[in-house]
Coordinates of C-alpha atoms in Angstrom, one line a residue:
X1 CA 160.0 61.2 132.0
X2 CA 156.5 61.9 132.9
X3 CA 156.8 62.9 136.7
X4 CA 160.1 64.6 137.2
X5 CA 158.8 66.8 140.0
X6 CA 157.2 63.8 141.9
X7 CA 153.8 65.3 141.7
X8 CA 150.8 63.2 142.9
X9 CA 148.5 65.0 140.4
X10 CA 149.6 65.8 136.8
X11 CA 146.8 67.0 134.5
X12 CA 146.2 64.5 131.6
X13 CA 148.6 61.9 133.1
X14 CA 147.9 60.7 136.6
X15 CA 146.3 61.3 140.0
X16 CA 147.7 59.2 142.8
X17 CA 148.0 59.6 146.5
X18 CA 150.3 62.3 147.9
X19 CA 151.5 60.0 150.6
X20 CA 153.6 58.4 147.9
X21 CA 156.0 61.3 148.1
X22 CA 156.0 62.0 151.8
X23 CA 159.5 62.2 153.3
X24 CA 158.5 59.4 155.7
X25 CA 158.0 57.1 152.6
X26 CA 160.9 58.3 150.5
X27 CA 163.5 58.9 153.2
X28 CA 165.5 55.6 152.7
X29 CA 165.1 55.4 149.0
X30 CA 168.3 54.8 147.1
X31 CA 167.5 54.5 143.5
X32 CA 170.4 54.0 141.1
X33 CA 171.3 57.1 139.1
X34 CA 170.8 56.5 136.3
X35 CA 168.3 53.7 137.0
X36 CA 170.0 51.2 134.8
X37 CA 166.9 49.1 133.8
X38 CA 167.9 46.0 131.9
X39 CA 165.6 44.1 129.4
X40 CA 165.4 40.3 129.0
X41 CA 162.5 40.2 126.6
X42 CA 164.2 38.5 123.7
X43 CA 166.0 35.7 125.7
X44 CA 162.8 35.2 127.7
X45 CA 160.7 34.7 124.5
X46 CA 163.4 32.1 123.6
X47 CA 162.6 30.4 126.9
X48 CA 158.9 30.5 126.7
X49 CA 157.4 27.1 126.0
X50 CA 155.4 27.0 122.8
X51 CA 156.2 30.5 121.5
X52 CA 155.8 30.8 117.8
X53 CA 158.3 33.7 117.2
X54 CA 160.2 33.6 114.0
X55 CA 163.6 35.2 113.4
X56 CA 161.9 38.1 111.7
X57 CA 159.6 38.4 114.7
X58 CA 162.5 38.5 117.1
X59 CA 163.9 41.5 114.9
X60 CA 160.6 43.2 115.0
X61 CA 160.3 42.9 118.8
X62 CA 164.0 44.1 119.0
X63 CA 163.2 47.1 116.9
X64 CA 160.2 48.0 119.1
X65 CA 162.3 47.6 122.2
X66 CA 164.9 50.0 120.8
X67 CA 162.1 52.5 119.9
X68 CA 160.7 52.3 123.4
X69 CA 164.0 53.3 124.9
X70 CA 165.6 50.1 125.9
X71 CA 169.4 50.8 126.4
X72 CA 170.6 47.3 127.7
X73 CA 169.4 43.9 126.4
X74 CA 170.4 40.5 127.7
X75 CA 170.8 37.3 125.7
X76 CA 171.8 33.8 126.6
X77 CA 174.1 31.3 124.8
X78 CA 174.1 28.0 126.6
X79 CA 175.5 24.7 125.8
X80 CA 173.3 22.8 128.3
X81 CA 175.8 20.0 128.5
X82 CA 176.3 19.5 124.7
X83 CA 179.6 20.0 122.7
X84 CA 178.0 22.7 120.7
X85 CA 175.9 25.8 121.8
X86 CA 172.1 25.5 121.5
X87 CA 171.4 26.2 117.9
X88 CA 168.2 28.3 118.6
X89 CA 170.0 30.5 121.1
X90 CA 173.0 30.9 118.7
X91 CA 170.6 31.9 116.0
X92 CA 169.0 34.6 118.1
X93 CA 172.5 35.9 119.3
X94 CA 173.8 36.0 115.9
X95 CA 170.8 37.8 114.4
X96 CA 170.5 40.4 117.2
X97 CA 174.2 41.3 117.2
X98 CA 174.1 41.7 113.4
X99 CA 171.0 43.8 113.6
X100 CA 172.7 47.1 114.4
X101 CA 170.5 48.0 117.2
X102 CA 171.3 50.9 119.4
X103 CA 171.0 49.1 122.7
X104 CA 173.9 47.3 124.3
X105 CA 173.6 43.5 124.1
X106 CA 175.1 41.6 127.0
X107 CA 175.5 37.9 126.3
X108 CA 175.6 35.4 129.2
X109 CA 177.3 32.1 128.3
X110 CA 177.3 29.1 130.5
X111 CA 180.7 27.9 129.3
X112 CA 182.6 31.1 130.2
X113 CA 183.2 29.7 133.7
X114 CA 182.5 26.6 135.7
X115 CA 182.4 25.6 139.3
X116 CA 186.2 25.3 139.7
X117 CA 186.0 21.5 139.3
X118 CA 186.4 19.5 137.1
X119 CA 188.3 21.3 134.4
X120 CA 186.0 23.0 131.8
X121 CA 185.1 20.7 128.9
X122 CA 185.1 23.6 126.6
X123 CA 187.9 26.2 126.7
X124 CA 186.4 29.5 127.9
X125 CA 188.8 31.4 125.4
X126 CA 187.0 29.5 122.6
X127 CA 183.7 30.8 123.9
X128 CA 185.2 34.3 124.0
X129 CA 186.4 33.9 120.4
X130 CA 182.9 32.8 119.3
X131 CA 181.2 35.7 121.0
X132 CA 183.7 38.2 119.6
X133 CA 183.3 36.7 116.2
X134 CA 179.5 37.2 116.4
X135 CA 180.0 40.8 117.1
X136 CA 179.5 40.8 120.9
X137 CA 180.9 43.8 122.8
X138 CA 179.9 42.7 126.4
X139 CA 180.0 39.2 127.8
X140 CA 178.7 37.9 131.1
X141 CA 180.4 35.0 132.9
X142 CA 178.3 33.5 135.7
X143 CA 179.9 32.7 139.0
X144 CA 178.0 29.8 140.6
X145 CA 178.9 28.7 144.1
X146 CA 182.0 26.4 144.1
X147 CA 181.8 23.1 146.0
X148 CA 184.9 23.7 148.0
X149 CA 187.6 26.2 148.9
X150 CA 189.9 24.7 146.6
X151 CA 187.4 24.7 143.7
X152 CA 186.6 28.4 144.4
X153 CA 190.3 29.3 144.2
X154 CA 190.5 27.6 140.8
X155 CA 187.2 29.2 139.7
X156 CA 188.6 32.6 140.6
X157 CA 191.8 31.9 138.7
X158 CA 189.9 30.7 135.6
X159 CA 187.7 33.8 135.9
X160 CA 190.8 36.0 135.9
X161 CA 192.3 34.2 132.9
X162 CA 189.0 34.4 130.9
X163 CA 188.5 38.1 131.6
X164 CA 192.1 38.9 130.7
X165 CA 191.6 37.2 127.4
X166 CA 188.3 38.9 126.9
X167 CA 190.0 42.3 127.4
X168 CA 192.7 41.4 124.8
X169 CA 189.9 40.7 122.5
X170 CA 188.3 44.1 123.1
X171 CA 185.3 42.9 125.1
X172 CA 183.8 44.3 128.2
X173 CA 182.2 42.2 130.8
X174 CA 179.5 42.1 133.5
X175 CA 179.3 39.3 136.1
X176 CA 176.3 37.2 136.9
X177 CA 175.8 35.9 140.4
X178 CA 173.2 33.3 140.3
X179 CA 170.8 32.0 143.0
X180 CA 171.9 35.0 145.2
X181 CA 169.1 34.8 147.6
X182 CA 170.0 31.3 148.7
X183 CA 173.8 31.3 148.5
X184 CA 176.3 31.4 151.3
X185 CA 176.6 35.1 152.0
X186 CA 180.3 35.2 152.6
X187 CA 181.0 33.2 149.4
X188 CA 178.7 35.4 147.5
X189 CA 180.6 38.5 148.6
X190 CA 183.9 37.0 148.0
X191 CA 182.9 36.3 144.3
X192 CA 181.4 39.8 143.9
X193 CA 184.6 41.5 145.2
X194 CA 186.9 39.3 143.0
X195 CA 184.7 40.3 140.0
X196 CA 184.8 44.0 141.0
X197 CA 188.7 43.8 141.4
X198 CA 188.9 42.2 137.9
X199 CA 187.0 45.2 136.4
X200 CA 183.4 44.0 136.0
X201 CA 181.5 47.0 134.7
X202 CA 178.3 45.6 136.4
X203 CA 177.2 42.9 138.8
X204 CA 173.9 41.1 137.9
X205 CA 172.3 39.5 140.9
X206 CA 169.8 36.7 140.1
X207 CA 167.1 35.5 142.5
X208 CA 165.6 33.2 139.9
X209 CA 163.6 31.2 142.4
X210 CA 162.0 34.2 143.9
X211 CA 163.4 33.4 147.3
X212 CA 163.4 37.1 148.5
X213 CA 160.3 38.8 149.7
X214 CA 160.0 42.5 148.6
X215 CA 161.0 43.6 152.2
X216 CA 163.9 41.2 152.2
X217 CA 165.0 42.3 148.8
X218 CA 165.6 45.8 150.0
X219 CA 167.7 44.6 152.9
X220 CA 169.6 42.1 150.8
X221 CA 170.6 44.7 148.2
X222 CA 171.5 47.3 150.8
X223 CA 173.8 44.7 152.7
X224 CA 175.3 43.5 149.4
X225 CA 176.2 47.1 148.4
X226 CA 177.7 47.7 151.8
X227 CA 179.8 44.5 151.4
X228 CA 181.4 45.6 148.2
X229 CA 185.0 46.9 148.3
X230 CA 184.1 49.4 145.6
X231 CA 180.8 50.3 144.1
X232 CA 179.7 49.2 140.6
X233 CA 176.2 49.3 139.1
X234 CA 173.9 46.4 140.2
X235 CA 170.9 44.8 138.7
X236 CA 168.4 42.3 140.1
X237 CA 166.7 39.5 138.4
X238 CA 163.6 37.9 140.0
X239 CA 160.7 35.8 138.8
X240 CA 156.9 36.0 139.7
X241 CA 156.4 32.7 141.5
X242 CA 154.5 34.4 144.3
X243 CA 152.9 37.1 142.1
X244 CA 155.4 39.5 143.5
X245 CA 157.7 39.9 140.5
X246 CA 156.9 43.6 140.0
X247 CA 157.1 44.4 143.7
X248 CA 160.4 42.6 144.0
X249 CA 161.9 44.4 141.0
X250 CA 160.8 47.7 142.5
X251 CA 162.0 46.9 146.0
X252 CA 165.5 46.1 144.4
X253 CA 165.4 49.5 142.6
X254 CA 164.5 51.3 145.8
X255 CA 167.6 49.8 147.5
X256 CA 170.0 50.6 144.5
X257 CA 169.8 47.8 142.0
X258 CA 168.4 48.2 138.4
X259 CA 165.4 45.9 137.7
X260 CA 165.6 43.1 135.1
X261 CA 162.3 43.0 133.1
X262 CA 160.6 41.6 130.1
X263 CA 157.6 42.7 128.0
X264 CA 154.3 41.1 129.4
X265 CA 156.4 39.2 131.9
X266 CA 157.3 36.7 129.2
X267 CA 159.3 33.9 130.6
X268 CA 159.3 30.3 131.6
X269 CA 157.6 29.0 134.8
X270 CA 155.5 31.8 136.5
X271 CA 156.8 34.7 134.4
X272 CA 159.0 37.7 135.1
X273 CA 158.5 41.4 136.2
X274 CA 156.8 43.1 133.2
X275 CA 158.5 46.0 131.7
X276 CA 155.2 47.9 131.3
X277 CA 154.3 47.5 135.0
X278 CA 157.8 48.2 136.5
X279 CA 158.5 51.3 134.3
X280 CA 155.0 52.8 134.7
X281 CA 155.1 52.2 138.4
X282 CA 158.5 53.8 138.8
X283 CA 157.7 56.8 136.7
X284 CA 154.2 57.5 138.2
X285 CA 154.5 56.3 141.8
X286 CA 158.1 57.1 142.5
X287 CA 159.0 59.9 140.1
X288 CA 162.0 58.0 138.8
X289 CA 163.2 58.3 135.2
X290 CA 163.3 54.9 133.6
X291 CA 164.4 56.1 130.2
X292 CA 161.4 54.2 128.7
X293 CA 158.9 55.9 126.3
X294 CA 155.8 54.9 128.2
X295 CA 153.4 55.7 125.4
X296 CA 155.0 52.9 123.4
X297 CA 154.1 50.2 126.0
X298 CA 150.7 49.2 124.9
X299 CA 151.8 48.6 121.3
X300 CA 154.9 46.8 122.5
X301 CA 152.8 44.5 124.6
X302 CA 150.5 43.7 121.8
X303 CA 153.4 43.1 119.5
X304 CA 155.1 40.6 121.8
X305 CA 151.7 38.8 122.3
X306 CA 151.3 38.6 118.5
X307 CA 154.8 37.5 117.6
X308 CA 155.0 34.8 120.5
X309 CA 151.4 33.6 120.1
X310 CA 151.1 33.8 123.8
X311 CA 147.9 35.7 124.6
X312 CA 148.0 38.9 126.5
X313 CA 146.2 38.1 129.7
X314 CA 142.8 39.9 129.9
X315 CA 143.1 41.1 133.4
X316 CA 146.8 42.0 133.2
X317 CA 147.8 45.4 134.7
X318 CA 148.7 48.3 132.4
X319 CA 148.2 46.5 129.1
X320 CA 145.5 43.9 129.5
X321 CA 142.1 44.3 127.9
X322 CA 140.4 45.1 131.1
X323 CA 142.9 47.7 132.3
X324 CA 140.9 50.6 130.8
X325 CA 137.6 48.7 130.1
X326 CA 134.6 50.5 131.6
X327 CA 131.3 48.6 132.1
X328 CA 129.8 49.4 135.6
X329 CA 127.0 51.9 135.5
X330 CA 129.0 54.8 137.1
X331 CA 131.9 54.3 134.7
X332 CA 129.8 54.1 131.5
X333 CA 127.7 57.1 132.7
X334 CA 131.0 59.0 133.1
X335 CA 132.2 57.9 129.6
X336 CA 128.9 58.9 128.0
X337 CA 128.7 62.2 129.9
X338 CA 132.3 63.4 129.9
X339 CA 134.0 61.3 127.2
X340 CA 136.1 58.2 127.8
X341 CA 139.4 60.2 128.0
X342 CA 138.2 62.6 130.6
X343 CA 140.5 63.6 133.4
X344 CA 140.7 62.6 136.3
X345 CA 140.8 59.1 134.8
X346 CA 137.5 57.3 135.2
X347 CA 137.8 54.9 138.1
X348 CA 141.6 54.8 138.0
X349 CA 144.8 56.7 138.7
X350 CA 146.4 56.6 135.3
X351 CA 145.3 58.2 132.1
X352 CA 145.3 55.5 129.4
X353 CA 147.2 57.7 126.9
X354 CA 150.2 57.5 129.2
X355 CA 151.0 54.0 128.1
X356 CA 149.5 54.5 124.5
X357 CA 146.2 52.6 125.5
X358 CA 142.6 53.7 125.0
X359 CA 139.6 53.6 127.3
X360 CA 136.7 51.6 126.0
X361 CA 133.2 51.3 127.4
X362 CA 130.9 48.3 126.8
X363 CA 127.3 47.4 127.7
X364 CA 126.8 44.3 129.8
X365 CA 124.2 43.1 132.2
X366 CA 125.0 45.9 134.7
X367 CA 122.9 48.7 133.1
X368 CA 120.5 51.3 134.2
X369 CA 117.9 53.7 132.8
X370 CA 120.2 56.5 133.6
X371 CA 122.7 55.1 131.2
X372 CA 120.0 54.9 128.5
X373 CA 119.1 58.5 129.0
X374 CA 122.7 59.7 128.9
X375 CA 123.2 57.6 125.8
X376 CA 120.3 59.5 124.3
X377 CA 121.9 62.8 125.1
X378 CA 125.2 61.7 123.6
X379 CA 123.4 60.7 120.4
X380 CA 121.3 63.8 120.3
X381 CA 118.0 62.2 121.1
X382 CA 115.7 63.2 124.1
X383 CA 113.9 60.0 125.0
X384 CA 110.4 59.7 126.5
X385 CA 110.1 57.5 129.6
X386 CA 108.6 54.6 127.6
X387 CA 111.4 54.8 125.0
X388 CA 113.9 54.6 127.8
X389 CA 112.3 51.4 129.0
X390 CA 112.2 50.0 125.4
X391 CA 115.8 50.7 124.7
X392 CA 116.8 49.2 128.0
X393 CA 114.8 46.0 127.4
X394 CA 116.3 45.7 123.8
X395 CA 119.7 46.1 125.1
X396 CA 119.1 43.5 127.8
X397 CA 117.8 41.1 125.3
X398 CA 120.8 41.5 123.0
X399 CA 123.2 40.9 126.0
X400 CA 121.3 37.9 127.1
X401 CA 121.3 36.5 123.6
X402 CA 125.2 36.2 123.9
X403 CA 125.9 32.7 125.2
X404 CA 129.8 32.9 125.1
X405 CA 132.4 35.3 126.5
X406 CA 132.4 38.2 126.3
X407 CA 128.7 38.7 127.1
X408 CA 128.7 42.4 126.4
X409 CA 127.8 44.8 123.6
X410 CA 130.3 46.9 121.8
X411 CA 129.6 50.6 121.3
X412 CA 128.6 50.2 117.7
X413 CA 126.1 47.4 118.7
X414 CA 124.6 49.6 121.4
X415 CA 124.1 52.5 119.0
X416 CA 122.6 50.4 116.3
X417 CA 120.1 48.8 118.7
X418 CA 119.3 52.4 120.2
X419 CA 118.6 53.7 116.7
X420 CA 116.5 50.8 115.8
X421 CA 114.3 51.2 118.9
X422 CA 113.9 54.9 118.4
X423 CA 112.9 54.6 114.8
X424 CA 110.4 51.9 115.6
X425 CA 112.3 49.2 113.7
X426 CA 112.9 47.1 116.8

């Protein structure tokens, strides 16, 4: 944990606003203790269209998640209306459960429980047997809203029978409550309380359509907790349809539900709350222990991008190329004068090393004579006024000669051009 004392400034780490830790701001915070962050990277990669991840690639990502401190991983095993489970999901579940990873793997299966009508096409006990045979220790039946009171009663009876059998087989269980933001409130609480009474070790709330605003999320989670007959850990699953995935996940955590995340926001549709954004924000801006090794996050982001073939967005917070890229005159001057890794962080709140990233400066069309002079100081050369102009013009020409993105010069290119001009070779 990098900010246990909730300090707004920690040398070498971060410098944020002290208002973040004012009592007026933090008075109604109710973070879970421990936080209970849950990761969905592996199953979300499986759901990402066009991803090129091999079985070995999944195992490499799983090992990196374990090293980064992930304690709970979620997987899916769905039948999607077929008589057999999806072969790709089954392959992933089998390999991860056989991998001997330290994290707990929680497997959601869509045939562990139905809507209460008609009768299940596949016996839930057979699904329990399958998962137990694969090495699962925790399963996750999902309670969807039943179409009638009679169907709900049958659904709850089926749930009790399934969980009783799972217990006989030595399995623990969490319960997933899908589409929670748009469900009938009374029915949602009835289902939750039945699950709690039957011994669910955790309730996983899912707002997969992003129906809750961050402000509504806090109210929703608080009301839900207040409606439970006894308290169990909660998690909240949201997507990024409105660009509010990280905000929604943090709002849920503030109110008492552990956030569900994936590396790079990997998922179908609009993506998911990114692990690196949620964990770093909670640690730095809220002083919450996420259990994540933050200095592993940059490498983890790059690994997932490599193994999936889905590029890391250039402008993505925390781990994107531009997150610590310096190119404006003031920023480049600071890098040349004080070093790229100076503290306070150059034009930012967070030191790049916190997440295992590096600050990088480049030379583009926004350049000045002051930058050239400072470059000369860095390289041990005191330039005459005409040399400053010559270097500036040479660098401008080199930038303008680039016709495709990115139209900038890397440091080695800048230093080569500088040396050529000073020596009279250019």
